[in-house]
């Protein structure tokens, strides 16, 4: 659901669109297929094992140059299919600052 309570429109690709997932620190990169996307989330198919990859937070690269990307977190894994949620930079910083204030 989108923030205003209306359902987010999702675009589904019949063959999948070639994209990559990459660690925030750039230590690993994996090719995958983008099966569906909305303003807030995406469904990906990853070939091969995802064991050993830190998928708590990563980038979804939408171009081979890496210029277009979205910061993501893993929501669900079902075999080779992954559901991810897009993170918003402002909200992420506010949450981090709030948790920092609570620990001080």
mmCIF file of C-alpha atoms in Angstrom:
data_model
loop_
_atom_site.group_PDB
_atom_site.id
_atom_site.type_symbol
_atom_site.label_atom_id
_atom_site.label_comp_id
_atom_site.label_asym_id
_atom_site.label_seq_id
_atom_site.Cartn_x
_atom_site.Cartn_y
_atom_site.Cartn_z
ATOM 1 C CA UNK A 1 0.000 0.000 0.000
ATOM 2 C CA UNK A 2 1.163 3.513 -0.663
ATOM 3 C CA UNK A 3 1.426 6.139 2.062
ATOM 4 C CA UNK A 4 -1.867 7.800 1.117
ATOM 5 C CA UNK A 5 -3.765 4.526 1.626
ATOM 6 C CA UNK A 6 -4.340 3.758 -2.056
ATOM 7 C CA UNK A 7 -2.869 0.607 -3.579
ATOM 8 C CA UNK A 8 0.405 1.191 -5.375
ATOM 9 C CA UNK A 9 0.281 0.540 -9.101
ATOM 10 C CA UNK A 10 2.645 -2.275 -10.008
ATOM 11 C CA UNK A 11 4.153 -2.817 -13.446
ATOM 12 C CA UNK A 12 4.781 -6.491 -14.225
ATOM 13 C CA UNK A 13 7.251 -7.531 -16.943
ATOM 14 C CA UNK A 14 6.466 -10.690 -18.893
ATOM 15 C CA UNK A 15 10.130 -11.666 -19.394
ATOM 16 C CA UNK A 16 11.819 -9.722 -16.620
ATOM 17 C CA UNK A 17 14.185 -6.804 -16.999
ATOM 18 C CA UNK A 18 17.949 -7.259 -16.461
ATOM 19 C CA UNK A 19 19.132 -5.423 -13.326
ATOM 20 C CA UNK A 20 21.759 -5.960 -10.618
ATOM 21 C CA UNK A 21 21.802 -5.966 -6.865
ATOM 22 C CA UNK A 22 24.916 -4.574 -5.173
ATOM 23 C CA UNK A 23 26.114 -4.295 -1.583
ATOM 24 C CA UNK A 24 26.025 -0.821 -0.068
ATOM 25 C CA UNK A 25 29.824 -0.960 0.314
ATOM 26 C CA UNK A 26 30.300 -2.345 -3.224
ATOM 27 C CA UNK A 27 31.871 -5.639 -2.073
ATOM 28 C CA UNK A 28 29.541 -7.835 -4.152
ATOM 29 C CA UNK A 29 27.278 -7.550 -7.155
ATOM 30 C CA UNK A 30 24.760 -10.059 -8.538
ATOM 31 C CA UNK A 31 22.775 -10.093 -11.792
ATOM 32 C CA UNK A 32 19.036 -10.604 -11.442
ATOM 33 C CA UNK A 33 15.723 -10.064 -13.225
ATOM 34 C CA UNK A 34 13.220 -7.398 -12.268
ATOM 35 C CA UNK A 35 9.803 -9.085 -12.570
ATOM 36 C CA UNK A 36 7.575 -6.314 -11.192
ATOM 37 C CA UNK A 37 8.004 -2.826 -9.752
ATOM 38 C CA UNK A 38 5.920 -0.130 -8.033
ATOM 39 C CA UNK A 39 6.763 3.150 -6.320
ATOM 40 C CA UNK A 40 7.513 1.359 -3.052
ATOM 41 C CA UNK A 41 8.711 -2.158 -3.871
ATOM 42 C CA UNK A 42 9.869 -4.699 -6.448
ATOM 43 C CA UNK A 43 9.919 -8.433 -7.161
ATOM 44 C CA UNK A 44 13.224 -9.904 -8.361
ATOM 45 C CA UNK A 45 14.462 -13.305 -9.504
ATOM 46 C CA UNK A 46 18.071 -14.126 -8.631
ATOM 47 C CA UNK A 47 19.845 -17.016 -10.344
ATOM 48 C CA UNK A 48 22.158 -19.069 -8.166
ATOM 49 C CA UNK A 49 22.519 -19.067 -4.411
ATOM 50 C CA UNK A 50 22.035 -15.937 -2.328
ATOM 51 C CA UNK A 51 23.672 -17.641 0.647
ATOM 52 C CA UNK A 52 26.394 -15.471 2.146
ATOM 53 C CA UNK A 53 25.025 -12.207 0.719
ATOM 54 C CA UNK A 54 24.063 -9.500 3.208
ATOM 55 C CA UNK A 55 20.601 -8.638 1.915
ATOM 56 C CA UNK A 56 19.473 -6.570 4.902
ATOM 57 C CA UNK A 57 20.156 -3.421 2.895
ATOM 58 C CA UNK A 58 21.509 -3.117 -0.652
ATOM 59 C CA UNK A 59 21.215 -1.214 -3.920
ATOM 60 C CA UNK A 60 19.064 -2.262 -6.870
ATOM 61 C CA UNK A 61 20.951 -1.040 -9.965
ATOM 62 C CA UNK A 62 18.541 -0.229 -12.765
ATOM 63 C CA UNK A 63 21.231 0.377 -15.388
ATOM 64 C CA UNK A 64 24.501 -1.309 -16.304
ATOM 65 C CA UNK A 65 26.388 1.909 -15.489
ATOM 66 C CA UNK A 66 25.012 1.986 -11.944
ATOM 67 C CA UNK A 67 23.816 5.560 -12.387
ATOM 68 C CA UNK A 68 20.168 4.736 -11.697
ATOM 69 C CA UNK A 69 19.616 2.864 -8.441
ATOM 70 C CA UNK A 70 17.272 2.446 -5.473
ATOM 71 C CA UNK A 71 18.304 1.587 -1.930
ATOM 72 C CA UNK A 72 16.408 -1.531 -0.793
ATOM 73 C CA UNK A 73 15.822 -3.953 2.018
ATOM 74 C CA UNK A 74 14.800 -7.589 1.700
ATOM 75 C CA UNK A 75 11.183 -8.366 2.596
ATOM 76 C CA UNK A 76 10.752 -12.020 1.540
ATOM 77 C CA UNK A 77 12.609 -14.848 -0.195
ATOM 78 C CA UNK A 78 10.770 -17.680 -1.947
ATOM 79 C CA UNK A 79 13.278 -19.882 -3.767
ATOM 80 C CA UNK A 80 14.875 -17.720 -6.461
ATOM 81 C CA UNK A 81 12.245 -14.959 -6.072
ATOM 82 C CA UNK A 82 12.796 -12.017 -3.723
ATOM 83 C CA UNK A 83 10.459 -9.227 -2.635
ATOM 84 C CA UNK A 84 12.234 -5.990 -1.765
ATOM 85 C CA UNK A 85 11.060 -2.691 -0.334
ATOM 86 C CA UNK A 86 12.568 0.640 -1.387
ATOM 87 C CA UNK A 87 14.042 2.764 1.394
ATOM 88 C CA UNK A 88 13.674 6.512 1.456
ATOM 89 C CA UNK A 89 16.818 8.398 2.444
ATOM 90 C CA UNK A 90 15.069 11.017 4.589
ATOM 91 C CA UNK A 91 13.029 8.478 6.575
ATOM 92 C CA UNK A 92 16.043 6.238 7.082
ATOM 93 C CA UNK A 93 18.052 9.132 8.542
ATOM 94 C CA UNK A 94 15.181 10.195 10.813
ATOM 95 C CA UNK A 95 14.790 6.673 12.199
ATOM 96 C CA UNK A 96 18.531 6.387 12.782
ATOM 97 C CA UNK A 97 18.612 9.770 14.543
ATOM 98 C CA UNK A 98 15.613 8.852 16.711
ATOM 99 C CA UNK A 99 17.207 5.578 17.812
ATOM 100 C CA UNK A 100 20.472 7.427 18.503
ATOM 101 C CA UNK A 101 18.624 10.006 20.657
ATOM 102 C CA UNK A 102 16.914 7.228 22.595
ATOM 103 C CA UNK A 103 20.243 5.582 23.461
ATOM 104 C CA UNK A 104 21.977 8.791 24.593
#
